[in-house]
């Protein structure tokens, strides 16, 4: 979890370990970490919502390593892992302040399925991608 903490602080300026532990407890997880030599430069973390539905939750790439295809590779590997593990769809959320993530989701085959207002009053855009052919 130290790697996730380090990158979250670098990318988002915050890290809430208790929130992460509460969210992930007892769930089937998939965590990817990218390194430059021995330095962690990005991560992508998700978990099973249901037997056939995976939730791509949080991730980030250090500013100096953005625009190098790291996030695209994370999504590709995550989708491959989900297929190999019997998931039929992937859900995720984003917000207007993350236009690059919105674009990446759309370019990766996600469809916008709606919006919701979170506890923090932020509007979240809901995405889903079917993994079935």
mmCIF file of N, CA and C in Angstrom:
data_model
loop_
_atom_site.group_PDB
_atom_site.id
_atom_site.type_symbol
_atom_site.label_atom_id
_atom_site.label_comp_id
_atom_site.label_asym_id
_atom_site.label_seq_id
_atom_site.Cartn_x
_atom_site.Cartn_y
_atom_site.Cartn_z
ATOM 1 N N UNK A 1 0.821 -1.194 0.000
ATOM 2 C CA UNK A 1 0.000 0.000 0.000
ATOM 3 C C UNK A 1 0.868 1.261 0.000
ATOM 4 N N UNK A 2 2.135 1.135 0.341
ATOM 5 C CA UNK A 2 3.029 2.298 0.336
ATOM 6 C C UNK A 2 3.181 2.893 -1.061
ATOM 7 N N UNK A 3 3.202 2.032 -2.079
ATOM 8 C CA UNK A 3 3.323 2.511 -3.453
ATOM 9 C C UNK A 3 2.085 3.318 -3.831
ATOM 10 N N UNK A 4 0.905 2.789 -3.515
ATOM 11 C CA UNK A 4 -0.348 3.488 -3.811
ATOM 12 C C UNK A 4 -0.374 4.828 -3.087
ATOM 13 N N UNK A 5 0.027 4.830 -1.829
ATOM 14 C CA UNK A 5 0.064 6.063 -1.033
ATOM 15 C C UNK A 5 0.963 7.104 -1.679
ATOM 16 N N UNK A 6 2.154 6.694 -2.061
ATOM 17 C CA UNK A 6 3.128 7.602 -2.655
ATOM 18 C C UNK A 6 2.598 8.234 -3.943
ATOM 19 N N UNK A 7 2.016 7.421 -4.802
ATOM 20 C CA UNK A 7 1.524 7.942 -6.080
ATOM 21 C C UNK A 7 0.276 8.797 -5.873
ATOM 22 N N UNK A 8 -0.612 8.384 -4.969
ATOM 23 C CA UNK A 8 -1.801 9.201 -4.677
ATOM 24 C C UNK A 8 -1.395 10.591 -4.197
ATOM 25 N N UNK A 9 -0.422 10.648 -3.317
ATOM 26 C CA UNK A 9 0.038 11.948 -2.824
ATOM 27 C C UNK A 9 0.627 12.784 -3.958
ATOM 28 N N UNK A 10 1.363 12.142 -4.854
ATOM 29 C CA UNK A 10 1.983 12.847 -5.971
ATOM 30 C C UNK A 10 0.942 13.347 -6.974
ATOM 31 N N UNK A 11 -0.067 12.518 -7.259
ATOM 32 C CA UNK A 11 -1.049 12.844 -8.294
ATOM 33 C C UNK A 11 -2.221 13.657 -7.749
ATOM 34 N N UNK A 12 -2.762 13.241 -6.590
ATOM 35 C CA UNK A 12 -3.989 13.848 -6.067
ATOM 36 C C UNK A 12 -3.755 14.776 -4.876
ATOM 37 N N UNK A 13 -2.568 14.685 -4.269
ATOM 38 C CA UNK A 13 -2.285 15.523 -3.109
ATOM 39 C C UNK A 13 -2.887 15.012 -1.822
ATOM 40 N N UNK A 14 -3.482 13.811 -1.852
ATOM 41 C CA UNK A 14 -4.073 13.247 -0.638
ATOM 42 C C UNK A 14 -4.082 11.725 -0.720
ATOM 43 N N UNK A 15 -4.234 11.111 0.444
ATOM 44 C CA UNK A 15 -4.317 9.655 0.537
ATOM 45 C C UNK A 15 -5.055 9.317 1.816
ATOM 46 N N UNK A 16 -6.122 8.552 1.695
ATOM 47 C CA UNK A 16 -6.930 8.162 2.850
ATOM 48 C C UNK A 16 -6.878 6.640 2.980
ATOM 49 N N UNK A 17 -5.925 6.156 3.763
ATOM 50 C CA UNK A 17 -5.720 4.713 3.897
ATOM 51 C C UNK A 17 -6.953 4.006 4.447
ATOM 52 N N UNK A 18 -7.613 4.599 5.426
ATOM 53 C CA UNK A 18 -8.799 3.975 6.015
ATOM 54 C C UNK A 18 -9.901 3.813 4.971
ATOM 55 N N UNK A 19 -10.104 4.829 4.143
ATOM 56 C CA UNK A 19 -11.110 4.757 3.078
ATOM 57 C C UNK A 19 -10.785 3.611 2.124
ATOM 58 N N UNK A 20 -9.521 3.502 1.763
ATOM 59 C CA UNK A 20 -9.110 2.439 0.843
ATOM 60 C C UNK A 20 -9.303 1.068 1.483
ATOM 61 N N UNK A 21 -8.885 0.906 2.726
ATOM 62 C CA UNK A 21 -9.037 -0.380 3.407
ATOM 63 C C UNK A 21 -10.508 -0.752 3.561
ATOM 64 N N UNK A 22 -11.352 0.217 3.910
ATOM 65 C CA UNK A 22 -12.787 -0.057 4.058
ATOM 66 C C UNK A 22 -13.417 -0.449 2.729
ATOM 67 N N UNK A 23 -13.020 0.207 1.667
ATOM 68 C CA UNK A 23 -13.586 -0.064 0.349
ATOM 69 C C UNK A 23 -13.178 -1.442 -0.163
ATOM 70 N N UNK A 24 -11.946 -1.850 0.119
ATOM 71 C CA UNK A 24 -11.401 -3.058 -0.492
ATOM 72 C C UNK A 24 -11.531 -4.318 0.351
ATOM 73 N N UNK A 25 -11.859 -4.179 1.614
ATOM 74 C CA UNK A 25 -11.883 -5.320 2.524
ATOM 75 C C UNK A 25 -12.680 -6.503 2.007
ATOM 76 N N UNK A 26 -12.031 -7.644 1.882
ATOM 77 C CA UNK A 26 -12.695 -8.885 1.514
ATOM 78 C C UNK A 26 -13.060 -9.022 0.046
ATOM 79 N N UNK A 27 -12.637 -8.098 -0.784
ATOM 80 C CA UNK A 27 -13.004 -8.147 -2.200
ATOM 81 C C UNK A 27 -11.863 -8.725 -3.038
ATOM 82 N N UNK A 28 -12.241 -9.293 -4.179
ATOM 83 C CA UNK A 28 -11.248 -9.763 -5.145
ATOM 84 C C UNK A 28 -10.661 -8.534 -5.828
ATOM 85 N N UNK A 29 -9.345 -8.361 -5.727
ATOM 86 C CA UNK A 29 -8.668 -7.150 -6.195
ATOM 87 C C UNK A 29 -7.788 -7.417 -7.403
ATOM 88 N N UNK A 30 -7.556 -6.339 -8.146
ATOM 89 C CA UNK A 30 -6.532 -6.362 -9.184
ATOM 90 C C UNK A 30 -5.771 -5.050 -9.092
ATOM 91 N N UNK A 31 -4.483 -5.134 -8.751
ATOM 92 C CA UNK A 31 -3.621 -3.965 -8.606
ATOM 93 C C UNK A 31 -2.459 -4.079 -9.582
ATOM 94 N N UNK A 32 -2.236 -3.012 -10.324
ATOM 95 C CA UNK A 32 -1.084 -2.923 -11.214
ATOM 96 C C UNK A 32 -0.231 -1.743 -10.774
ATOM 97 N N UNK A 33 1.076 -1.901 -10.877
ATOM 98 C CA UNK A 33 2.004 -0.816 -10.566
ATOM 99 C C UNK A 33 3.032 -0.745 -11.692
ATOM 100 N N UNK A 34 3.302 0.472 -12.164
ATOM 101 C CA UNK A 34 4.337 0.691 -13.178
ATOM 102 C C UNK A 34 5.559 1.297 -12.501
ATOM 103 N N UNK A 35 6.713 0.847 -12.941
ATOM 104 C CA UNK A 35 7.976 1.326 -12.374
ATOM 105 C C UNK A 35 8.878 1.866 -13.474
ATOM 106 N N UNK A 36 9.676 2.856 -13.118
ATOM 107 C CA UNK A 36 10.806 3.295 -13.932
ATOM 108 C C UNK A 36 12.031 2.917 -13.107
ATOM 109 N N UNK A 37 12.720 1.890 -13.569
ATOM 110 C CA UNK A 37 13.771 1.263 -12.769
ATOM 111 C C UNK A 37 13.110 0.744 -11.491
ATOM 112 N N UNK A 38 13.436 1.309 -10.339
ATOM 113 C CA UNK A 38 12.825 0.857 -9.083
ATOM 114 C C UNK A 38 11.853 1.880 -8.509
ATOM 115 N N UNK A 39 11.577 2.937 -9.265
ATOM 116 C CA UNK A 39 10.713 4.012 -8.779
ATOM 117 C C UNK A 39 9.287 3.784 -9.269
ATOM 118 N N UNK A 40 8.300 3.672 -8.355
ATOM 119 C CA UNK A 40 6.908 3.524 -8.796
ATOM 120 C C UNK A 40 6.418 4.826 -9.428
ATOM 121 N N UNK A 41 5.821 4.709 -10.614
ATOM 122 C CA UNK A 41 5.381 5.903 -11.339
ATOM 123 C C UNK A 41 3.888 5.900 -11.652
ATOM 124 N N UNK A 42 3.200 4.806 -11.356
ATOM 125 C CA UNK A 42 1.766 4.762 -11.609
ATOM 126 C C UNK A 42 1.157 3.503 -11.038
ATOM 127 N N UNK A 43 -0.165 3.555 -10.847
ATOM 128 C CA UNK A 43 -0.889 2.369 -10.390
ATOM 129 C C UNK A 43 -2.323 2.422 -10.890
ATOM 130 N N UNK A 44 -2.975 1.267 -10.915
ATOM 131 C CA UNK A 44 -4.395 1.140 -11.228
ATOM 132 C C UNK A 44 -4.944 0.057 -10.325
ATOM 133 N N UNK A 45 -6.042 0.356 -9.638
ATOM 134 C CA UNK A 45 -6.613 -0.547 -8.643
ATOM 135 C C UNK A 45 -8.110 -0.678 -8.871
ATOM 136 N N UNK A 46 -8.591 -1.906 -8.859
ATOM 137 C CA UNK A 46 -10.021 -2.171 -8.991
ATOM 138 C C UNK A 46 -10.392 -3.414 -8.221
ATOM 139 N N UNK A 47 -11.692 -3.700 -8.191
ATOM 140 C CA UNK A 47 -12.176 -4.839 -7.410
ATOM 141 C C UNK A 47 -13.495 -5.356 -7.969
ATOM 142 N N UNK A 48 -13.844 -6.573 -7.569
ATOM 143 C CA UNK A 48 -15.098 -7.185 -7.994
ATOM 144 C C UNK A 48 -16.261 -6.536 -7.257
ATOM 145 N N UNK A 49 -17.248 -6.058 -8.025
ATOM 146 C CA UNK A 49 -18.504 -5.589 -7.432
ATOM 147 C C UNK A 49 -19.432 -6.774 -7.211
ATOM 148 N N UNK A 50 -19.478 -7.623 -8.219
ATOM 149 C CA UNK A 50 -20.273 -8.847 -8.211
ATOM 150 C C UNK A 50 -19.437 -9.905 -8.923
ATOM 151 N N UNK A 51 -19.991 -11.113 -9.050
ATOM 152 C CA UNK A 51 -19.237 -12.182 -9.706
ATOM 153 C C UNK A 51 -18.803 -11.820 -11.121
ATOM 154 N N UNK A 52 -19.646 -11.103 -11.866
ATOM 155 C CA UNK A 52 -19.348 -10.826 -13.267
ATOM 156 C C UNK A 52 -19.126 -9.343 -13.561
ATOM 157 N N UNK A 53 -19.117 -8.502 -12.516
ATOM 158 C CA UNK A 53 -18.948 -7.057 -12.703
ATOM 159 C C UNK A 53 -17.731 -6.581 -11.911
ATOM 160 N N UNK A 54 -16.806 -5.959 -12.618
ATOM 161 C CA UNK A 54 -15.583 -5.434 -12.016
ATOM 162 C C UNK A 54 -15.689 -3.918 -11.953
ATOM 163 N N UNK A 55 -15.183 -3.328 -10.868
ATOM 164 C CA UNK A 55 -15.180 -1.875 -10.723
ATOM 165 C C UNK A 55 -13.745 -1.363 -10.788
ATOM 166 N N UNK A 56 -13.456 -0.577 -11.804
ATOM 167 C CA UNK A 56 -12.139 0.042 -11.965
ATOM 168 C C UNK A 56 -12.156 1.313 -11.134
ATOM 169 N N UNK A 57 -11.533 1.262 -9.956
ATOM 170 C CA UNK A 57 -11.759 2.287 -8.957
ATOM 171 C C UNK A 57 -10.828 3.486 -9.032
ATOM 172 N N UNK A 58 -9.561 3.277 -8.805
ATOM 173 C CA UNK A 58 -8.659 4.426 -8.670
ATOM 174 C C UNK A 58 -7.318 4.113 -9.316
ATOM 175 N N UNK A 59 -6.695 5.141 -9.807
ATOM 176 C CA UNK A 59 -5.377 4.984 -10.396
ATOM 177 C C UNK A 59 -4.777 6.346 -10.670
ATOM 178 N N UNK A 60 -3.519 6.339 -10.973
ATOM 179 C CA UNK A 60 -2.852 7.587 -11.301
ATOM 180 C C UNK A 60 -1.465 7.322 -11.832
ATOM 181 N N UNK A 61 -0.986 8.288 -12.584
ATOM 182 C CA UNK A 61 0.365 8.235 -13.137
ATOM 183 C C UNK A 61 1.059 9.530 -12.736
ATOM 184 N N UNK A 62 2.264 9.410 -12.199
ATOM 185 C CA UNK A 62 3.031 10.588 -11.779
ATOM 186 C C UNK A 62 3.141 11.577 -12.938
ATOM 187 N N UNK A 63 3.056 12.866 -12.638
ATOM 188 C CA UNK A 63 3.048 13.883 -13.700
ATOM 189 C C UNK A 63 4.166 13.747 -14.734
ATOM 190 N N UNK A 64 5.363 13.419 -14.315
ATOM 191 C CA UNK A 64 6.476 13.298 -15.265
ATOM 192 C C UNK A 64 6.334 12.109 -16.210
ATOM 193 N N UNK A 65 5.390 11.203 -15.935
ATOM 194 C CA UNK A 65 5.227 9.994 -16.734
ATOM 195 C C UNK A 65 3.893 9.958 -17.474
ATOM 196 N N UNK A 66 3.135 11.037 -17.398
ATOM 197 C CA UNK A 66 1.881 11.103 -18.131
ATOM 198 C C UNK A 66 2.166 11.304 -19.612
ATOM 199 N N UNK A 67 1.206 10.940 -20.430
ATOM 200 C CA UNK A 67 1.316 11.042 -21.898
ATOM 201 C C UNK A 67 2.339 10.077 -22.490
ATOM 202 N N UNK A 68 2.673 9.032 -21.758
ATOM 203 C CA UNK A 68 3.596 8.012 -22.268
ATOM 204 C C UNK A 68 2.889 6.682 -22.519
ATOM 205 N N UNK A 69 1.559 6.652 -22.343
ATOM 206 C CA UNK A 69 0.789 5.439 -22.587
ATOM 207 C C UNK A 69 0.651 4.520 -21.389
ATOM 208 N N UNK A 70 1.098 4.956 -20.220
ATOM 209 C CA UNK A 70 1.035 4.096 -19.029
ATOM 210 C C UNK A 70 -0.413 3.781 -18.666
ATOM 211 N N UNK A 71 -1.276 4.794 -18.619
ATOM 212 C CA UNK A 71 -2.678 4.573 -18.246
ATOM 213 C C UNK A 71 -3.386 3.692 -19.271
ATOM 214 N N UNK A 72 -3.078 3.872 -20.544
ATOM 215 C CA UNK A 72 -3.672 3.040 -21.593
ATOM 216 C C UNK A 72 -3.261 1.584 -21.411
ATOM 217 N N UNK A 73 -2.011 1.357 -21.083
ATOM 218 C CA UNK A 73 -1.533 -0.003 -20.836
ATOM 219 C C UNK A 73 -2.208 -0.607 -19.610
ATOM 220 N N UNK A 74 -2.400 0.197 -18.559
ATOM 221 C CA UNK A 74 -3.116 -0.288 -17.371
ATOM 222 C C UNK A 74 -4.517 -0.771 -17.748
ATOM 223 N N UNK A 75 -5.233 0.033 -18.523
ATOM 224 C CA UNK A 75 -6.604 -0.337 -18.900
ATOM 225 C C UNK A 75 -6.595 -1.617 -19.730
ATOM 226 N N UNK A 76 -5.693 -1.704 -20.686
ATOM 227 C CA UNK A 76 -5.617 -2.902 -21.530
ATOM 228 C C UNK A 76 -5.361 -4.147 -20.685
ATOM 229 N N UNK A 77 -4.390 -4.073 -19.790
ATOM 230 C CA UNK A 77 -4.077 -5.236 -18.937
ATOM 231 C C UNK A 77 -5.219 -5.553 -17.975
ATOM 232 N N UNK A 78 -5.867 -4.516 -17.457
ATOM 233 C CA UNK A 78 -6.992 -4.742 -16.550
ATOM 234 C C UNK A 78 -8.118 -5.479 -17.282
ATOM 235 N N UNK A 79 -8.411 -5.069 -18.508
ATOM 236 C CA UNK A 79 -9.482 -5.711 -19.261
ATOM 237 C C UNK A 79 -9.127 -7.161 -19.594
ATOM 238 N N UNK A 80 -7.874 -7.410 -19.926
ATOM 239 C CA UNK A 80 -7.435 -8.790 -20.179
ATOM 240 C C UNK A 80 -7.595 -9.642 -18.927
ATOM 241 N N UNK A 81 -7.188 -9.115 -17.774
ATOM 242 C CA UNK A 81 -7.305 -9.844 -16.514
ATOM 243 C C UNK A 81 -8.773 -10.117 -16.199
ATOM 244 N N UNK A 82 -9.621 -9.128 -16.411
ATOM 245 C CA UNK A 82 -11.050 -9.303 -16.139
ATOM 246 C C UNK A 82 -11.645 -10.410 -17.002
ATOM 247 N N UNK A 83 -11.300 -10.431 -18.273
ATOM 248 C CA UNK A 83 -11.779 -11.497 -19.156
ATOM 249 C C UNK A 83 -11.307 -12.862 -18.672
ATOM 250 N N UNK A 84 -10.042 -12.966 -18.308
ATOM 251 C CA UNK A 84 -9.479 -14.232 -17.839
ATOM 252 C C UNK A 84 -10.103 -14.693 -16.524
ATOM 253 N N UNK A 85 -10.672 -13.764 -15.770
ATOM 254 C CA UNK A 85 -11.246 -14.093 -14.468
ATOM 255 C C UNK A 85 -12.770 -14.098 -14.465
ATOM 256 N N UNK A 86 -13.376 -14.161 -15.644
ATOM 257 C CA UNK A 86 -14.809 -14.379 -15.763
ATOM 258 C C UNK A 86 -15.709 -13.158 -15.643
ATOM 259 N N UNK A 87 -15.138 -11.972 -15.647
ATOM 260 C CA UNK A 87 -15.976 -10.771 -15.581
ATOM 261 C C UNK A 87 -16.573 -10.490 -16.956
ATOM 262 N N UNK A 88 -17.820 -10.017 -16.956
ATOM 263 C CA UNK A 88 -18.514 -9.730 -18.210
ATOM 264 C C UNK A 88 -18.615 -8.237 -18.495
ATOM 265 N N UNK A 89 -18.409 -7.424 -17.461
ATOM 266 C CA UNK A 89 -18.431 -5.976 -17.678
ATOM 267 C C UNK A 89 -17.559 -5.278 -16.642
ATOM 268 N N UNK A 90 -17.183 -4.048 -16.992
ATOM 269 C CA UNK A 90 -16.378 -3.206 -16.105
ATOM 270 C C UNK A 90 -17.105 -1.879 -15.954
ATOM 271 N N UNK A 91 -17.193 -1.406 -14.729
ATOM 272 C CA UNK A 91 -17.773 -0.098 -14.450
ATOM 273 C C UNK A 91 -16.703 0.810 -13.865
ATOM 274 N N UNK A 92 -16.871 2.096 -14.093
ATOM 275 C CA UNK A 92 -15.985 3.081 -13.500
ATOM 276 C C UNK A 92 -16.715 4.409 -13.422
ATOM 277 N N UNK A 93 -16.114 5.364 -12.742
ATOM 278 C CA UNK A 93 -16.679 6.707 -12.622
ATOM 279 C C UNK A 93 -15.549 7.709 -12.818
ATOM 280 N N UNK A 94 -15.919 8.902 -13.242
ATOM 281 C CA UNK A 94 -14.955 9.993 -13.322
ATOM 282 C C UNK A 94 -15.698 11.301 -13.091
ATOM 283 N N UNK A 95 -14.955 12.377 -13.055
ATOM 284 C CA UNK A 95 -15.546 13.694 -12.838
ATOM 285 C C UNK A 95 -14.992 14.673 -13.862
ATOM 286 N N UNK A 96 -15.710 15.770 -14.048
ATOM 287 C CA UNK A 96 -15.322 16.761 -15.053
ATOM 288 C C UNK A 96 -13.907 17.285 -14.862
ATOM 289 N N UNK A 97 -13.409 17.299 -13.628
ATOM 290 C CA UNK A 97 -12.058 17.823 -13.416
ATOM 291 C C UNK A 97 -10.968 16.857 -13.892
ATOM 292 N N UNK A 98 -11.374 15.696 -14.406
ATOM 293 C CA UNK A 98 -10.414 14.726 -14.947
ATOM 294 C C UNK A 98 -10.710 14.446 -16.429
ATOM 295 N N UNK A 99 -10.631 15.469 -17.293
ATOM 296 C CA UNK A 99 -10.997 15.276 -18.704
ATOM 297 C C UNK A 99 -10.137 14.233 -19.416
ATOM 298 N N UNK A 100 -8.904 14.068 -19.005
ATOM 299 C CA UNK A 100 -8.052 13.063 -19.648
ATOM 300 C C UNK A 100 -8.543 11.655 -19.334
ATOM 301 N N UNK A 101 -9.048 11.453 -18.123
ATOM 302 C CA UNK A 101 -9.583 10.137 -17.761
ATOM 303 C C UNK A 101 -10.891 9.866 -18.503
ATOM 304 N N UNK A 102 -11.711 10.893 -18.636
ATOM 305 C CA UNK A 102 -12.957 10.743 -19.393
ATOM 306 C C UNK A 102 -12.633 10.327 -20.826
ATOM 307 N N UNK A 103 -11.697 11.016 -21.441
ATOM 308 C CA UNK A 103 -11.293 10.707 -22.811
ATOM 309 C C UNK A 103 -10.711 9.299 -22.922
ATOM 310 N N UNK A 104 -9.869 8.918 -21.977
ATOM 311 C CA UNK A 104 -9.277 7.580 -21.983
ATOM 312 C C UNK A 104 -10.356 6.506 -21.866
ATOM 313 N N UNK A 105 -11.327 6.722 -20.985
ATOM 314 C CA UNK A 105 -12.424 5.756 -20.852
ATOM 315 C C UNK A 105 -13.184 5.606 -22.167
ATOM 316 N N UNK A 106 -13.551 6.719 -22.782
ATOM 317 C CA UNK A 106 -14.297 6.666 -24.041
ATOM 318 C C UNK A 106 -13.469 6.009 -25.139
ATOM 319 N N UNK A 107 -12.194 6.334 -25.218
ATOM 320 C CA UNK A 107 -11.318 5.739 -26.235
ATOM 321 C C UNK A 107 -11.047 4.258 -25.983
ATOM 322 N N UNK A 108 -11.316 3.795 -24.761
ATOM 323 C CA UNK A 108 -11.104 2.385 -24.406
ATOM 324 C C UNK A 108 -12.384 1.568 -24.515
ATOM 325 N N UNK A 109 -13.436 2.162 -25.070
ATOM 326 C CA UNK A 109 -14.663 1.414 -25.318
ATOM 327 C C UNK A 109 -15.738 1.532 -24.261
ATOM 328 N N UNK A 110 -15.521 2.355 -23.249
ATOM 329 C CA UNK A 110 -16.562 2.569 -22.249
ATOM 330 C C UNK A 110 -17.660 3.445 -22.835
ATOM 331 N N UNK A 111 -18.881 3.230 -22.365
ATOM 332 C CA UNK A 111 -20.035 4.056 -22.715
ATOM 333 C C UNK A 111 -20.478 4.793 -21.464
ATOM 334 N N UNK A 112 -20.920 6.030 -21.633
ATOM 335 C CA UNK A 112 -21.484 6.778 -20.509
ATOM 336 C C UNK A 112 -22.880 6.227 -20.246
ATOM 337 N N UNK A 113 -23.125 5.840 -18.989
ATOM 338 C CA UNK A 113 -24.416 5.249 -18.634
ATOM 339 C C UNK A 113 -25.244 6.147 -17.727
ATOM 340 N N UNK A 114 -24.686 7.252 -17.278
ATOM 341 C CA UNK A 114 -25.445 8.162 -16.430
ATOM 342 C C UNK A 114 -24.535 9.036 -15.597
ATOM 343 N N UNK A 115 -25.162 9.705 -14.630
ATOM 344 C CA UNK A 115 -24.425 10.534 -13.676
ATOM 345 C C UNK A 115 -25.004 10.305 -12.290
ATOM 346 N N UNK A 116 -24.239 10.680 -11.284
ATOM 347 C CA UNK A 116 -24.720 10.647 -9.905
ATOM 348 C C UNK A 116 -24.046 11.775 -9.144
ATOM 349 N N UNK A 117 -24.708 12.207 -8.086
ATOM 350 C CA UNK A 117 -24.126 13.226 -7.220
ATOM 351 C C UNK A 117 -23.613 12.517 -5.979
ATOM 352 N N UNK A 118 -22.309 12.647 -5.730
ATOM 353 C CA UNK A 118 -21.690 11.990 -4.586
ATOM 354 C C UNK A 118 -21.958 12.727 -3.291
ATOM 355 N N UNK A 119 -21.526 12.129 -2.194
ATOM 356 C CA UNK A 119 -21.697 12.725 -0.864
ATOM 357 C C UNK A 119 -21.009 14.081 -0.776
ATOM 358 N N UNK A 120 -19.990 14.271 -1.591
ATOM 359 C CA UNK A 120 -19.255 15.536 -1.602
ATOM 360 C C UNK A 120 -19.876 16.565 -2.551
ATOM 361 N N UNK A 121 -21.080 16.253 -3.072
ATOM 362 C CA UNK A 121 -21.820 17.118 -4.002
ATOM 363 C C UNK A 121 -21.185 17.205 -5.387
ATOM 364 N N UNK A 122 -20.176 16.405 -5.646
ATOM 365 C CA UNK A 122 -19.551 16.365 -6.966
ATOM 366 C C UNK A 122 -20.377 15.473 -7.896
ATOM 367 N N UNK A 123 -20.567 15.930 -9.126
ATOM 368 C CA UNK A 123 -21.259 15.119 -10.124
ATOM 369 C C UNK A 123 -20.256 14.121 -10.693
ATOM 370 N N UNK A 124 -20.637 12.852 -10.668
ATOM 371 C CA UNK A 124 -19.773 11.791 -11.185
ATOM 372 C C UNK A 124 -20.397 11.220 -12.455
ATOM 373 N N UNK A 125 -19.564 11.008 -13.449
ATOM 374 C CA UNK A 125 -19.990 10.425 -14.712
ATOM 375 C C UNK A 125 -19.780 8.921 -14.614
ATOM 376 N N UNK A 126 -20.826 8.155 -14.905
ATOM 377 C CA UNK A 126 -20.778 6.698 -14.810
ATOM 378 C C UNK A 126 -20.471 6.103 -16.181
ATOM 379 N N UNK A 127 -19.562 5.151 -16.201
ATOM 380 C CA UNK A 127 -19.155 4.480 -17.430
ATOM 381 C C UNK A 127 -19.303 2.971 -17.248
ATOM 382 N N UNK A 128 -19.560 2.282 -18.356
ATOM 383 C CA UNK A 128 -19.571 0.821 -18.333
ATOM 384 C C UNK A 128 -19.085 0.308 -19.680
ATOM 385 N N UNK A 129 -18.384 -0.809 -19.617
ATOM 386 C CA UNK A 129 -17.912 -1.474 -20.829
ATOM 387 C C UNK A 129 -18.248 -2.949 -20.728
ATOM 388 N N UNK A 130 -18.894 -3.467 -21.766
ATOM 389 C CA UNK A 130 -19.165 -4.893 -21.841
ATOM 390 C C UNK A 130 -17.923 -5.594 -22.364
ATOM 391 N N UNK A 131 -17.598 -6.719 -21.757
ATOM 392 C CA UNK A 131 -16.458 -7.517 -22.209
ATOM 393 C C UNK A 131 -16.905 -8.686 -23.074
ATOM 394 N N UNK A 132 -18.215 -8.802 -23.264
ATOM 395 C CA UNK A 132 -18.753 -9.885 -24.080
ATOM 396 C C UNK A 132 -18.723 -9.483 -25.548
ATOM 397 N N UNK A 133 -18.371 -10.437 -26.399
ATOM 398 C CA UNK A 133 -18.298 -10.149 -27.844
ATOM 399 C C UNK A 133 -19.666 -10.094 -28.455
#
